[in-house]
Tab-separated table of C-alpha atoms in Angstrom:
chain	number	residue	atom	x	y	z
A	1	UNK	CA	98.137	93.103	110.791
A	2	UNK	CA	101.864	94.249	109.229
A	3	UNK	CA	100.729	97.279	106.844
A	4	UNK	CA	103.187	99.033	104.835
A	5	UNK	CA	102.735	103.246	103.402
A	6	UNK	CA	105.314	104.320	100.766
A	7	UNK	CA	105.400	108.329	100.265
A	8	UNK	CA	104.986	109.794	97.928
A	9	UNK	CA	103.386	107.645	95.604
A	10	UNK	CA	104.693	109.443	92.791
A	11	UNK	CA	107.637	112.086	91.737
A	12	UNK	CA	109.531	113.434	88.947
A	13	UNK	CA	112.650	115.294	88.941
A	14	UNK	CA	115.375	116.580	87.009
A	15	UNK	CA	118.555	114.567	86.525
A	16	UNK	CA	121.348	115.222	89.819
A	17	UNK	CA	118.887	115.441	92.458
A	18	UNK	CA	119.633	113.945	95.667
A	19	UNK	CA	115.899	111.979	96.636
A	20	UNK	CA	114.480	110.554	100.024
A	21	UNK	CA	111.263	107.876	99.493
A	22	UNK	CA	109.902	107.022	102.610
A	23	UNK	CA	108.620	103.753	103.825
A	24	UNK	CA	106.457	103.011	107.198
A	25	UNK	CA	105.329	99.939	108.907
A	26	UNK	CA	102.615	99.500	111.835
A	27	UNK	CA	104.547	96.176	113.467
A	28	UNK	CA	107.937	96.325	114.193
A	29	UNK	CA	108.914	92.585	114.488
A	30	UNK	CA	110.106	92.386	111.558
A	31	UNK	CA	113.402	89.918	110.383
A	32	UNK	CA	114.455	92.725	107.559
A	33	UNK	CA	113.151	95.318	105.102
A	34	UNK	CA	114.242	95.594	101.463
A	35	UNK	CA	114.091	97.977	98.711
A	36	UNK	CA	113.078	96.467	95.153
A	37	UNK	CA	113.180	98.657	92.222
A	38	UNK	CA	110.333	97.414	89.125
A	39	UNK	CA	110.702	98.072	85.315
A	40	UNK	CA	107.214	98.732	83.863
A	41	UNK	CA	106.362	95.259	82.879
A	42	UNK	CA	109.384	93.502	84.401
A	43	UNK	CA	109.565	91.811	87.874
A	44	UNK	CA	111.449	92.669	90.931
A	45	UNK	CA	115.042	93.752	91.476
A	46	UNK	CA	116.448	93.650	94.697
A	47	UNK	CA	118.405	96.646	95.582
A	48	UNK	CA	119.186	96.465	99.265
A	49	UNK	CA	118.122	94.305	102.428
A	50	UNK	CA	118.707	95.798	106.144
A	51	UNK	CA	118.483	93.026	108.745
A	52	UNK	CA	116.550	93.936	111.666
A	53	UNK	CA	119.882	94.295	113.974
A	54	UNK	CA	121.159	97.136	111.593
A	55	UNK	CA	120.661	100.526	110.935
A	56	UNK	CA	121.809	101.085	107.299
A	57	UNK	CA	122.860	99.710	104.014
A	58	UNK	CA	124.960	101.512	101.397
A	59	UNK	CA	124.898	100.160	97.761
A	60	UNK	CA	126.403	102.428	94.999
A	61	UNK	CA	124.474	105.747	94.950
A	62	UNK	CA	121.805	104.180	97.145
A	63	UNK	CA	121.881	104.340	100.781
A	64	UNK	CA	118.976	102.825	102.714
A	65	UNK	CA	118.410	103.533	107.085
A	66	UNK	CA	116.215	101.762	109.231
A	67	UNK	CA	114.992	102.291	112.272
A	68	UNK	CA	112.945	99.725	113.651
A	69	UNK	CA	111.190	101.289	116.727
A	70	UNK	CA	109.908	103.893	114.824
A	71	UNK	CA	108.541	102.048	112.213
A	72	UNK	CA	110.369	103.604	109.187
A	73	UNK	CA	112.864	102.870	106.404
A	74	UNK	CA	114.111	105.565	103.915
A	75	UNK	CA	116.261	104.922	100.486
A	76	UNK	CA	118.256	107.618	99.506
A	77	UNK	CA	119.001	108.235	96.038
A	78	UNK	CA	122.268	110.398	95.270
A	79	UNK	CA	122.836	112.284	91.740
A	80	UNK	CA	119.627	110.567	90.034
A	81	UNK	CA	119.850	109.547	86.460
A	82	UNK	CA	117.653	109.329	83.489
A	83	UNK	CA	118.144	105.631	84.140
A	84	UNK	CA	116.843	106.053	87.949
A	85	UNK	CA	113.475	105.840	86.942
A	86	UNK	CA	111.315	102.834	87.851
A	87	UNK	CA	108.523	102.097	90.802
A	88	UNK	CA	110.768	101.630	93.649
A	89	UNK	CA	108.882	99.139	96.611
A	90	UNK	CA	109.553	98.613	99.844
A	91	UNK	CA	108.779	95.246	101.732
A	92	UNK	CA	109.152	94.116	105.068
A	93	UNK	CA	109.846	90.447	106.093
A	94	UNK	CA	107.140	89.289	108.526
A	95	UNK	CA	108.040	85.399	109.470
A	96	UNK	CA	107.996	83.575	105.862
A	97	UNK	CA	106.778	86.569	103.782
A	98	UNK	CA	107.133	89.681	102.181
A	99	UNK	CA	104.649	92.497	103.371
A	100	UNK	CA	104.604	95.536	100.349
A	101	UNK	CA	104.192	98.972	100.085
A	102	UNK	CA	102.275	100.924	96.703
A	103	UNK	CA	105.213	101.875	95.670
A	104	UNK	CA	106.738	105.080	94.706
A	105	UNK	CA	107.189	105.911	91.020
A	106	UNK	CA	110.040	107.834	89.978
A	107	UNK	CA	110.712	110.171	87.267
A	108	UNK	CA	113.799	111.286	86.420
A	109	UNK	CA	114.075	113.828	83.643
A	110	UNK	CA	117.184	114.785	81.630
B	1	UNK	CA	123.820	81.563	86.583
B	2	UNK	CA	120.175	81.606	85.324
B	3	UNK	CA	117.432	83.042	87.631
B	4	UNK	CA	113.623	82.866	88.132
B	5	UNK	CA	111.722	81.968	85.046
B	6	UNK	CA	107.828	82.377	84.622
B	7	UNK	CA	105.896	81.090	81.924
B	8	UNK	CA	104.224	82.093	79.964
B	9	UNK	CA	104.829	85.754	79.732
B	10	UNK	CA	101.143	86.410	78.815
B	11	UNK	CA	97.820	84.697	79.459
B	12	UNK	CA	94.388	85.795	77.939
B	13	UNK	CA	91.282	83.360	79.034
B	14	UNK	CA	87.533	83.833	79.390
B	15	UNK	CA	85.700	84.133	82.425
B	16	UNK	CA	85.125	80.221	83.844
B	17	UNK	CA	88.213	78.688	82.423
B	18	UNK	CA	91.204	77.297	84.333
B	19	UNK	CA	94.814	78.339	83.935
B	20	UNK	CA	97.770	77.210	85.191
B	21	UNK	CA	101.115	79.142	85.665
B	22	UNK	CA	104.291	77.973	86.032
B	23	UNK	CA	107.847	78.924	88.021
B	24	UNK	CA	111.042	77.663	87.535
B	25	UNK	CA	113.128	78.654	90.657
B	26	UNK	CA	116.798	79.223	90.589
B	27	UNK	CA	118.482	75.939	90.960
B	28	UNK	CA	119.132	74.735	94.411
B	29	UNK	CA	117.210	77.135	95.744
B	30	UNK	CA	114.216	75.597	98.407
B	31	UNK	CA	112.200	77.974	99.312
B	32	UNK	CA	109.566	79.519	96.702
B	33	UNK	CA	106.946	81.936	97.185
B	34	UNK	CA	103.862	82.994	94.707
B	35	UNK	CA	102.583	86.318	94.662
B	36	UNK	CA	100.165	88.440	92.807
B	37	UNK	CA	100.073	92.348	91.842
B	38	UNK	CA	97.410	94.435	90.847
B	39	UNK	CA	97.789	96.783	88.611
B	40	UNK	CA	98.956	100.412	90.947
B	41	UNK	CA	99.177	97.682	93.976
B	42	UNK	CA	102.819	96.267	95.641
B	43	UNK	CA	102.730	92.572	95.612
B	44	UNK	CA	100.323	90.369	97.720
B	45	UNK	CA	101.454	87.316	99.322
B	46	UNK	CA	99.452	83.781	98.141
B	47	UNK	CA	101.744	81.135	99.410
B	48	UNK	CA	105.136	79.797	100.077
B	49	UNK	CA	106.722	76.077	99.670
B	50	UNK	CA	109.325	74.781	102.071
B	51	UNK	CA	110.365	71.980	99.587
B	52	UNK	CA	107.306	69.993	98.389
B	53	UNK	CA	104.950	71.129	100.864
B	54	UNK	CA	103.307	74.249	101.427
B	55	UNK	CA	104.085	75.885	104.597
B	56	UNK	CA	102.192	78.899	104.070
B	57	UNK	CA	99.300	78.903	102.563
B	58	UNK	CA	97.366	81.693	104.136
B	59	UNK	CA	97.361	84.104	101.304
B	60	UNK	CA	95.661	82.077	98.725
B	61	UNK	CA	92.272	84.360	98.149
B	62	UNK	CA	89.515	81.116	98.230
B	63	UNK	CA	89.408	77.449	96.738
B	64	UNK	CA	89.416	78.256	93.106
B	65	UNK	CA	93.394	79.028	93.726
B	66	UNK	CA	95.563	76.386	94.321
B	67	UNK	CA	99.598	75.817	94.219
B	68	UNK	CA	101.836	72.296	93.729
B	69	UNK	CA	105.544	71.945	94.022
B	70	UNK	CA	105.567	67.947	93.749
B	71	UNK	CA	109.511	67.658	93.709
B	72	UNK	CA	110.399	70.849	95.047
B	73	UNK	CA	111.535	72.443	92.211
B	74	UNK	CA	109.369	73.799	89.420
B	75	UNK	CA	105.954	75.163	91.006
B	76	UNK	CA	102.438	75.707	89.202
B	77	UNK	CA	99.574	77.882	90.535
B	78	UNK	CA	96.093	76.515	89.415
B	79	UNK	CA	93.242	79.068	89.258
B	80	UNK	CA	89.618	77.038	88.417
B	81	UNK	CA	86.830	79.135	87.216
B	82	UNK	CA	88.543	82.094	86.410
B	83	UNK	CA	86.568	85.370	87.237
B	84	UNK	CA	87.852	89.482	85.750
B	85	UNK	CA	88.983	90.031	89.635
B	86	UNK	CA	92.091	87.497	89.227
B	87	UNK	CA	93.531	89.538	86.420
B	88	UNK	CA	96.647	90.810	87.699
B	89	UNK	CA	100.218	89.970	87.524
B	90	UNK	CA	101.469	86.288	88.962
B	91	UNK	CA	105.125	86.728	90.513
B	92	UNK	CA	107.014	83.575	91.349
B	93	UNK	CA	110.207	84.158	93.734
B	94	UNK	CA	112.789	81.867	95.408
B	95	UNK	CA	115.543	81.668	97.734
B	96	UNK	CA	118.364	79.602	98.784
B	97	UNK	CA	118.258	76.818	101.766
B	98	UNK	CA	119.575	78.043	104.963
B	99	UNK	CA	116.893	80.915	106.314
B	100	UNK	CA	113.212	81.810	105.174
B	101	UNK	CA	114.689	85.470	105.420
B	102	UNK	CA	116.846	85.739	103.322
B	103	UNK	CA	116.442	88.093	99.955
B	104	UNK	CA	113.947	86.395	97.911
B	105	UNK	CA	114.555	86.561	93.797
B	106	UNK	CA	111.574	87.470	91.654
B	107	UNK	CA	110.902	86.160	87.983
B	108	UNK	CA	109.784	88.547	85.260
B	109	UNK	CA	106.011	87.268	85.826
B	110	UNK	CA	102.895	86.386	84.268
B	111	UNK	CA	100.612	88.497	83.027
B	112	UNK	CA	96.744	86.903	83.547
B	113	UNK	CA	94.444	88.864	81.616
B	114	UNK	CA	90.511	87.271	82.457
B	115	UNK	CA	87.965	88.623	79.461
C-alpha cells in the first residue's frame, strides 16, 4: 500500500529564506508526483507535476526534483515571501488516483 | 475559463440525516474524482468517474456513501445516516479527456460539519 511522509510537518521562517520540504513514498510505480499548495479554508492549487520519466520541474521561485528509485521528491522554495505561506502537499499518482502526504505548513514571517 | 465549483460552501446536519454534495467540473473535462480531508490530514481518495460510470470506487468508506455522475458532468456524493466521523472537508476535482494522469483541478470544497 502507496504511503506518503511529508517533513517537517510544520515551519516558520523569516522572509528570503531559501526552504527544502521533503516528500517520501514506499512504492515507486508511480505515473507522477505533484506539489499542491492549500489556503486555510480554500482547496487545492497545483504548483508543479514531475512525470515519472523526469527528474525536475522549475516553476518561478519553485523548483521541484524527483527521484523515483529512492522514493523521494523535494520542492524548493527560493527567497520566501510573506505570501509563501500556506500547507504545501505532496501527492503521488498511483493508477487513477492521488495518494497524499500531511502536509507541511509554512510560515513565512516579514 | 471557469474551474471546479462545489456547493454548497458549508453544510451543518444532525447525526442520522442525509446530505448530498455537489461538483461542477470544468467543462469538457471527463474525468472527476471525490475526495475527503480531515481536519490536519492530506486528502483521501473516495472515488473517481470515467464519464458516467464509476471506475473507481474503492475508496468510498462503507454503504452509507455513495456517488452519481448520470451525464458525466455535474457529480453528487450522497452520505445516508450521517454519523460526527464524516465531518471533514468534501473535495471534488477533474481533469481533461486524454490520460487519467494528468494534473487533476480541485474545487474550493465543502465543508460537512455532522452535530
Amino acid at each position: 500500500k502507496q504511503e506518503v511522509t511529508q517533513i517537517p510537518a510544520a515551519l516558520s521562517v523569516p522572509e528570503g529564506e531559501n526552504l527544502v520540504l521533503n516528500c517520501s513514498f514506499t512504492d515507486s510505480a508511480i505515473y507522477n508526483l505533484q506539489w499542491f499548495r492549500q489556503d486555510p479554508g480554500k482547496g487545492l492549487t497545483s504548483l508543479l507535476l514531475i512525470q515519472s520519466s523526469q527528474r525536475e520541474q522549475t516553476s518561478g521561485r519553485l523548483n521541484a526534483s524527483l527521484d523515483k528509485s529512492s522514493g523521494r521528491s523535494t520542492l524548493y522554495i527560493a527567497a520566501s515571501q510573506p505570501g509563501d505561506s500556506a500547507t504545501y502537499l505532496c501527492a503521488v499518482h498511483n493508477t487513477d488516483k492521488l495518494i497524499f502526504g500531511t502536509g507541511t505548513r509554512l510560515q513565512v514571517f516579514p | 475559463g471557469a474551474g471546479v465549483s462545489q456547493t454548497p460552501s458549508n453544510k451543518v446536519t444532525e447525526k442520522g440525516k442525509y446530505v448530498e454534495l455537489r461538483c461542477d467540473p470544468i467543462s469538457g473535462h471527463t474525468a472527476l474524482y471525490w475526495y475527503r480531508q480531515s481536519l490536519g490530514q492530506g486528502p483521501e481518495f473516495l472515488i473517481y468517474f470515467q464519464g458516467t460510470g464509476a471506475a473507481d470506487d474503492s475508496g468510498l468508506p462503507n454503504d452509507r456513501f455513495f456517488a452519481v455522475r448520470p451525464e458525466g458532468s455535474v457529480s453528487t456524493l450522497k452520505i445516508q445516516r450521517t454519523e460526527r466521523g464524516d465531518s471533514a472537508v468534501y473535495l471534488c476535482a477533474s481533469s481533461p479527456p486524454g490520460s487519467s494522469t494528468d494534473t487533476q483541478y480541485f474545487g474550493p470544497g465543502t465543508r460537512l460539519t455532522v452535530l
